Coordinates of C-alpha atoms in Angstrom, one line a residue:
X1 CA 135.7 170.8 111.7
X2 CA 132.3 170.0 112.9
X3 CA 131.1 169.5 116.8
X4 CA 128.6 167.6 117.9
X5 CA 125.4 169.3 118.2
X6 CA 123.2 167.6 121.0
X7 CA 119.3 166.3 120.1
X8 CA 119.0 168.2 123.9
X9 CA 121.1 169.8 126.1
X10 CA 119.8 169.7 129.7
X11 CA 122.9 170.4 130.8
X12 CA 123.2 173.8 129.7
X13 CA 119.8 174.9 131.1
X14 CA 121.0 173.5 134.4
X15 CA 124.1 176.0 134.5
X16 CA 122.4 178.4 133.7
X17 CA 119.7 177.9 136.7
X18 CA 122.3 176.1 139.4
X19 CA 122.1 179.0 142.5
X20 CA 118.4 179.6 141.8
X21 CA 118.1 175.2 141.4
X22 CA 119.9 174.8 144.6
X23 CA 118.6 177.4 146.8
X24 CA 115.2 176.0 146.0
X25 CA 116.3 172.6 146.7
X26 CA 118.1 173.5 150.3
X27 CA 114.7 174.9 151.0
X28 CA 112.7 172.2 150.9
X29 CA 115.8 170.4 152.5
X30 CA 115.7 172.7 155.4
X31 CA 111.8 172.3 156.0
X32 CA 111.7 168.4 155.1
X33 CA 108.9 169.1 153.0
X34 CA 109.5 165.8 150.4
X35 CA 105.8 165.4 150.0
X36 CA 103.5 167.8 148.4
X37 CA 104.4 170.7 150.6
X38 CA 104.8 174.8 150.4
X39 CA 107.0 174.7 147.3
X40 CA 104.5 172.7 145.3
X41 CA 101.3 174.3 146.9
X42 CA 103.0 177.7 145.2
X43 CA 103.8 175.8 141.8
X44 CA 100.5 175.3 141.5
X45 CA 99.3 178.5 142.0
X46 CA 102.1 179.9 139.7
X47 CA 101.0 177.4 136.9
X48 CA 97.8 178.0 137.2
X49 CA 97.6 181.5 137.1
X50 CA 100.5 181.3 133.4
X51 CA 97.6 178.7 131.9
X52 CA 94.7 181.0 132.9
X53 CA 93.1 178.3 135.1
X54 CA 91.3 178.3 138.2
X55 CA 92.9 174.8 139.4
X56 CA 96.4 173.3 138.6
X57 CA 96.9 170.3 140.9
X58 CA 100.5 169.1 140.9
X59 CA 101.4 164.6 140.3
X60 CA 104.1 162.6 140.1
X61 CA 103.7 162.2 135.8
X62 CA 101.5 163.3 133.3
X63 CA 100.3 159.9 133.0
X64 CA 98.3 159.9 136.3
X65 CA 97.1 163.3 135.7
X66 CA 95.4 161.8 132.6
X67 CA 94.4 158.8 134.4
X68 CA 93.1 161.2 137.2
X69 CA 91.3 163.1 134.6
X70 CA 89.8 159.6 133.6
X71 CA 88.2 159.2 137.0
X72 CA 86.9 162.4 137.3
X73 CA 84.5 162.4 134.3
X74 CA 83.1 158.9 135.1
X75 CA 84.7 156.7 132.7
X76 CA 85.1 153.6 133.2
X77 CA 84.5 149.8 132.0
X78 CA 82.4 149.3 128.8
X79 CA 83.0 153.0 128.1
X80 CA 85.0 154.0 124.7
X81 CA 87.3 157.1 124.4
X82 CA 87.9 158.7 120.8
X83 CA 92.2 159.0 120.9
X84 CA 94.9 159.7 118.4
X85 CA 96.7 156.1 117.2
X86 CA 100.1 158.8 117.0
X87 CA 101.8 160.1 120.4
X88 CA 103.0 158.8 123.4
X89 CA 101.5 155.6 124.9
X90 CA 100.7 157.8 127.8
X91 CA 98.0 158.5 126.5
X92 CA 96.2 155.2 125.8
X93 CA 97.6 154.3 129.3
X94 CA 94.6 156.6 130.4
X95 CA 91.7 155.2 129.1
X96 CA 92.5 151.7 129.7
X97 CA 94.1 152.0 133.2
X98 CA 90.3 152.5 133.9
X99 CA 88.8 150.3 132.1
X100 CA 87.7 152.1 128.8
X101 CA 88.8 151.1 125.4
X102 CA 90.8 154.2 123.2
X103 CA 88.8 154.6 119.9
X104 CA 92.3 155.6 117.4
X105 CA 91.3 158.6 114.7
X106 CA 94.1 159.1 112.1
X107 CA 95.0 162.5 112.1
X108 CA 95.9 165.2 110.0
X109 CA 98.9 164.8 107.5
X110 CA 100.6 168.1 107.8
X111 CA 100.1 168.8 112.6
X112 CA 100.2 164.9 113.3
X113 CA 96.8 166.3 115.2
X114 CA 94.2 164.2 115.3
X115 CA 91.8 164.8 112.3
X116 CA 88.2 166.4 113.4
X117 CA 86.9 165.4 110.0
X118 CA 87.3 161.6 110.8
X119 CA 86.0 161.8 114.6
X120 CA 82.0 161.5 114.1
X121 CA 82.6 158.8 112.2
X122 CA 84.0 156.6 114.6
X123 CA 81.4 157.8 117.6
X124 CA 79.1 154.8 119.1
X125 CA 76.6 155.1 122.0
X126 CA 79.7 154.3 123.8
X127 CA 81.3 156.7 123.6
X128 CA 82.0 158.9 126.8
X129 CA 84.9 161.4 126.0
X130 CA 87.4 162.8 123.1
X131 CA 91.5 163.0 124.4
X132 CA 93.4 164.3 121.3
X133 CA 96.9 165.6 121.6
X134 CA 98.8 168.8 120.8
X135 CA 101.2 166.8 119.1
X136 CA 105.0 168.3 119.2
X137 CA 103.8 171.1 120.9
X138 CA 101.4 172.0 117.9
X139 CA 97.7 172.7 119.8
X140 CA 95.0 170.7 117.7
X141 CA 91.7 172.2 116.2
X142 CA 89.6 172.7 119.3
X143 CA 86.4 174.7 118.3
X144 CA 86.1 171.9 115.5
X145 CA 86.4 169.4 118.2
X146 CA 84.6 171.1 121.1
X147 CA 81.7 171.5 118.4
X148 CA 81.7 167.8 117.6
X149 CA 82.0 167.0 121.4
X150 CA 78.9 169.7 122.3
X151 CA 76.6 168.5 119.6
X152 CA 77.3 164.6 120.8
X153 CA 77.6 165.2 124.8
X154 CA 81.0 164.1 124.9
X155 CA 83.4 165.1 127.5
X156 CA 86.7 166.3 126.0
X157 CA 90.3 166.2 127.5
X158 CA 93.3 167.9 126.4
X159 CA 97.1 165.6 126.6
X160 CA 99.4 168.8 127.0
X161 CA 101.9 166.5 127.7
X162 CA 103.9 168.2 125.0
X163 CA 102.4 171.6 124.8
X164 CA 103.1 174.0 127.4
X165 CA 103.1 177.4 126.8
X166 CA 101.5 176.6 123.4
X167 CA 98.1 179.1 122.2
X168 CA 95.5 178.4 120.6
X169 CA 93.4 181.9 119.2
X170 CA 95.3 183.9 121.8
X171 CA 94.7 181.4 124.5
X172 CA 96.9 179.0 126.7
X173 CA 96.4 174.9 125.3
X174 CA 95.5 173.3 128.4
X175 CA 92.2 175.6 128.9
X176 CA 90.3 174.6 125.8
X177 CA 88.2 171.6 127.2
X178 CA 87.2 169.9 129.8
X179 CA 90.4 169.5 131.9
X180 CA 94.1 168.8 130.7
X181 CA 97.3 166.6 132.2
X182 CA 100.4 168.0 131.5
X183 CA 103.7 166.1 132.0
X184 CA 106.8 167.8 133.1
X185 CA 109.4 165.0 132.2
X186 CA 112.8 166.1 131.9
X187 CA 112.7 166.3 128.5
X188 CA 109.7 168.9 128.0
X189 CA 110.1 172.7 127.6
X190 CA 109.2 172.7 131.3
X191 CA 110.9 169.9 133.0
X192 CA 111.2 168.7 136.2
X193 CA 114.6 167.0 137.9
X194 CA 112.9 163.7 137.6
X195 CA 109.0 162.5 136.8
X196 CA 106.0 165.2 137.0
X197 CA 102.4 166.5 135.9
X198 CA 99.5 168.3 136.0
X199 CA 96.3 168.9 136.1
X200 CA 94.7 171.5 135.1
X201 CA 90.7 172.6 134.9
X202 CA 88.1 175.2 135.7
X203 CA 86.1 173.0 137.8
X204 CA 86.3 173.1 141.6
X205 CA 84.4 170.2 142.4
X206 CA 87.3 168.2 139.6
X207 CA 89.9 170.4 141.5
X208 CA 88.8 169.1 144.9
X209 CA 88.0 165.6 144.0
X210 CA 91.9 165.0 141.8
X211 CA 93.6 166.1 145.0
X212 CA 91.5 163.4 147.1
X213 CA 92.4 160.9 144.3
X214 CA 95.9 161.7 143.9
X215 CA 96.6 161.3 147.7
X216 CA 94.9 158.0 148.3
X217 CA 91.2 158.7 148.4
X218 CA 92.0 161.1 151.1
X219 CA 91.4 164.5 152.4
X220 CA 91.1 163.9 156.2
X221 CA 94.3 161.3 157.0
X222 CA 93.3 157.9 157.7
X223 CA 89.9 158.4 156.2
X224 CA 89.6 157.1 152.8
X225 CA 86.3 157.8 150.8
X226 CA 87.0 156.1 147.5
X227 CA 90.1 154.1 145.8
X228 CA 92.7 156.1 145.4
X229 CA 96.1 156.8 143.9
X230 CA 99.8 157.5 145.2
X231 CA 100.1 160.3 142.5
X232 CA 101.9 162.9 144.8
X233 CA 104.4 165.1 143.2
X234 CA 107.6 165.7 144.8
X235 CA 108.6 168.5 146.9
X236 CA 111.7 168.8 144.8
X237 CA 110.0 168.7 141.9
X238 CA 107.5 171.5 143.0
X239 CA 110.9 173.5 143.9
X240 CA 112.6 172.9 140.5
X241 CA 109.3 173.6 138.5
X242 CA 108.8 176.7 140.4
X243 CA 112.7 178.1 139.4
X244 CA 112.1 177.0 136.0
X245 CA 108.2 178.3 135.4
X246 CA 109.4 181.7 135.6
X247 CA 112.2 181.3 132.6
X248 CA 109.2 179.5 130.7
X249 CA 108.3 182.2 128.5
X250 CA 111.9 183.2 127.4
X251 CA 112.3 179.7 126.4
X252 CA 109.3 179.0 124.4
X253 CA 110.4 182.3 122.3
X254 CA 114.0 181.2 121.9
X255 CA 112.2 177.5 120.8
X256 CA 110.6 180.0 117.8
X257 CA 113.9 181.2 117.0
X258 CA 115.5 178.1 116.4
X259 CA 111.9 176.9 114.6
X260 CA 112.0 179.8 112.4
X261 CA 115.4 179.7 111.5
X262 CA 115.6 176.0 110.9
X263 CA 112.4 176.8 108.3
X264 CA 114.4 180.0 106.7
X265 CA 117.9 177.0 106.3
X266 CA 115.7 174.4 105.0
X267 CA 113.3 175.6 103.0
X268 CA 115.3 174.6 99.5
X269 CA 115.3 170.9 100.8
X270 CA 112.9 167.8 99.8
X271 CA 111.9 168.1 103.5
X272 CA 108.9 168.2 104.3
X273 CA 109.0 170.8 107.1
X274 CA 106.4 171.6 109.9
X275 CA 104.3 174.7 109.9
X276 CA 102.1 176.3 112.5
X277 CA 98.1 176.3 111.5
X278 CA 96.8 179.8 111.4
X279 CA 94.8 179.1 114.6
X280 CA 98.1 178.5 116.4
X281 CA 101.3 179.7 118.4
X282 CA 102.9 176.2 118.6
X283 CA 105.5 176.3 122.1
X284 CA 108.1 173.9 119.3
X285 CA 108.8 170.9 122.0
X286 CA 110.2 169.5 118.7
X287 CA 110.4 170.4 115.4
X288 CA 110.1 167.2 113.1
X289 CA 110.8 166.9 109.2
X290 CA 110.1 164.6 106.9
X291 CA 111.1 162.4 104.3
X292 CA 110.6 158.4 102.9
X293 CA 114.5 158.1 103.1
X294 CA 113.9 159.0 106.8
X295 CA 115.6 155.9 108.0
X296 CA 119.0 156.8 105.6
X297 CA 119.0 160.9 106.6
X298 CA 119.3 159.5 110.8
X299 CA 122.2 157.9 109.5
X300 CA 124.0 160.4 107.7
X301 CA 123.2 163.0 110.7
X302 CA 124.5 160.0 113.2
X303 CA 127.8 159.5 111.5
X304 CA 128.2 164.0 111.5
X305 CA 127.2 163.9 115.4
X306 CA 124.0 166.0 114.4
X307 CA 121.8 164.5 117.3
X308 CA 118.3 163.3 116.0
X309 CA 115.3 161.0 117.3
X310 CA 112.0 159.3 116.1
X311 CA 108.6 160.4 117.4
X312 CA 107.5 157.8 117.0
X313 CA 108.2 154.5 115.0
X314 CA 105.2 152.4 115.9
X315 CA 101.4 153.9 115.5
X316 CA 99.8 152.8 118.8
X317 CA 97.3 151.1 116.8
X318 CA 100.3 148.6 115.9
X319 CA 101.6 148.0 119.3
X320 CA 101.8 144.5 120.6
X321 CA 100.1 145.9 124.2
X322 CA 96.9 146.8 121.9
X323 CA 96.6 144.0 120.2
X324 CA 93.5 143.0 121.4
X325 CA 91.9 146.0 119.8
X326 CA 92.0 144.0 116.5
X327 CA 93.9 146.8 114.4
X328 CA 96.3 145.5 111.4
X329 CA 98.3 147.9 109.2
X330 CA 96.7 150.3 106.6
X331 CA 94.2 150.6 109.2
X332 CA 95.5 154.6 109.6
X333 CA 97.4 155.4 107.0
X334 CA 98.5 159.2 107.5
X335 CA 99.5 157.8 111.1
X336 CA 101.6 155.2 109.1
X337 CA 103.2 156.7 106.8
X338 CA 104.0 159.8 109.0
X339 CA 106.0 157.1 111.4
X340 CA 108.0 155.9 108.5
X341 CA 109.0 159.1 107.6
X342 CA 109.2 161.4 110.7
X343 CA 112.8 163.1 111.9
X344 CA 113.0 165.2 115.0
X345 CA 115.7 167.6 115.2
X346 CA 117.7 169.2 117.7
X347 CA 115.9 172.5 119.2
X348 CA 116.3 173.7 123.0
X349 CA 116.9 177.4 123.7
X350 CA 120.2 177.5 124.0
X351 CA 120.4 176.4 120.6
X352 CA 123.0 178.5 118.3
X353 CA 122.5 180.0 114.9
X354 CA 126.1 178.6 113.8
X355 CA 124.9 175.3 115.5
X356 CA 121.1 175.6 113.6
X357 CA 123.6 176.6 110.1
X358 CA 125.4 173.4 111.2
X359 CA 122.7 171.0 111.5
X360 CA 121.1 173.3 107.9
X361 CA 124.8 172.4 106.3
X362 CA 124.6 168.6 107.3
X363 CA 120.9 167.8 106.2
X364 CA 121.6 169.3 102.5
X365 CA 125.4 167.4 102.2
X366 CA 122.9 164.5 102.2
X367 CA 120.6 165.9 99.6
X368 CA 123.8 167.2 97.0
X369 CA 124.9 163.6 96.9

């Protein structure tokens, strides 16, 4: 008999932290600091220190942080931003929100990250910035992309929504470009009890303006210097994230253990397994395998009680929301092939070796048929 294995076990994490979280939430209730407040301010300091950055600002979502990043860099109507067609759609939303055009470049077949070799062919006189994603927690090749950005006087924005704790050549992601955005959606490696995000930068002027933009374009109450937004982080989320941040490195180490075991156990299967590039220390937000018979394998895992997910089934250039860009199937073949073949296996810090062995056994049974 086998037991069901969840794709993600958030209740297990919360149970282990319940006394700390209860105390943190009670503190917010006692001081009634529900929007921003001391717990958010402390988390911002701690998160900036964790990233090795000068400034970190709490936002109500990673999407909002990226939107404000576009504003800070002066991206607007008529501009183009080079980005990936293979990620969650919020990356492209940030570009569209400021009236700019997302210009897609295909991804690398091994890492699923933006392929640096293809970027220069997409640059036009309207190109203002490059917005790559550290997909699945694996850092993109920042040095190669930065060389291109410097050569063409472009800005680099990191979408680090999936990669908190990942390192590029020993340096934390989020500090590699001009500005970065993180997501603390509950399923992320560092997840809030609700929505949350952060904007990270070493630029003091960017940080000051971002602080104003997230609070209705205001630095003094009822004085509004420009059109802003209500993008503040809630006090409850800052309190929860402050508790969880203390455990993040331990959780990242546990995810690396899980990924290593999967790679060992599945090495003799026909699956294409994820690998770390030589420059990377992945945060292993996802452990995503590939196979042409993905849908059959997914059904097999479902039938045997093994949680799984597809990230992502439809590339962004083929989404209805971006039909006006005029793309068609075949425009970005690597991304499209990945979308047909990828499957994410359970990976979370509390996953036991017995559960990993069970997942591997179910997969091997599929290929033995």
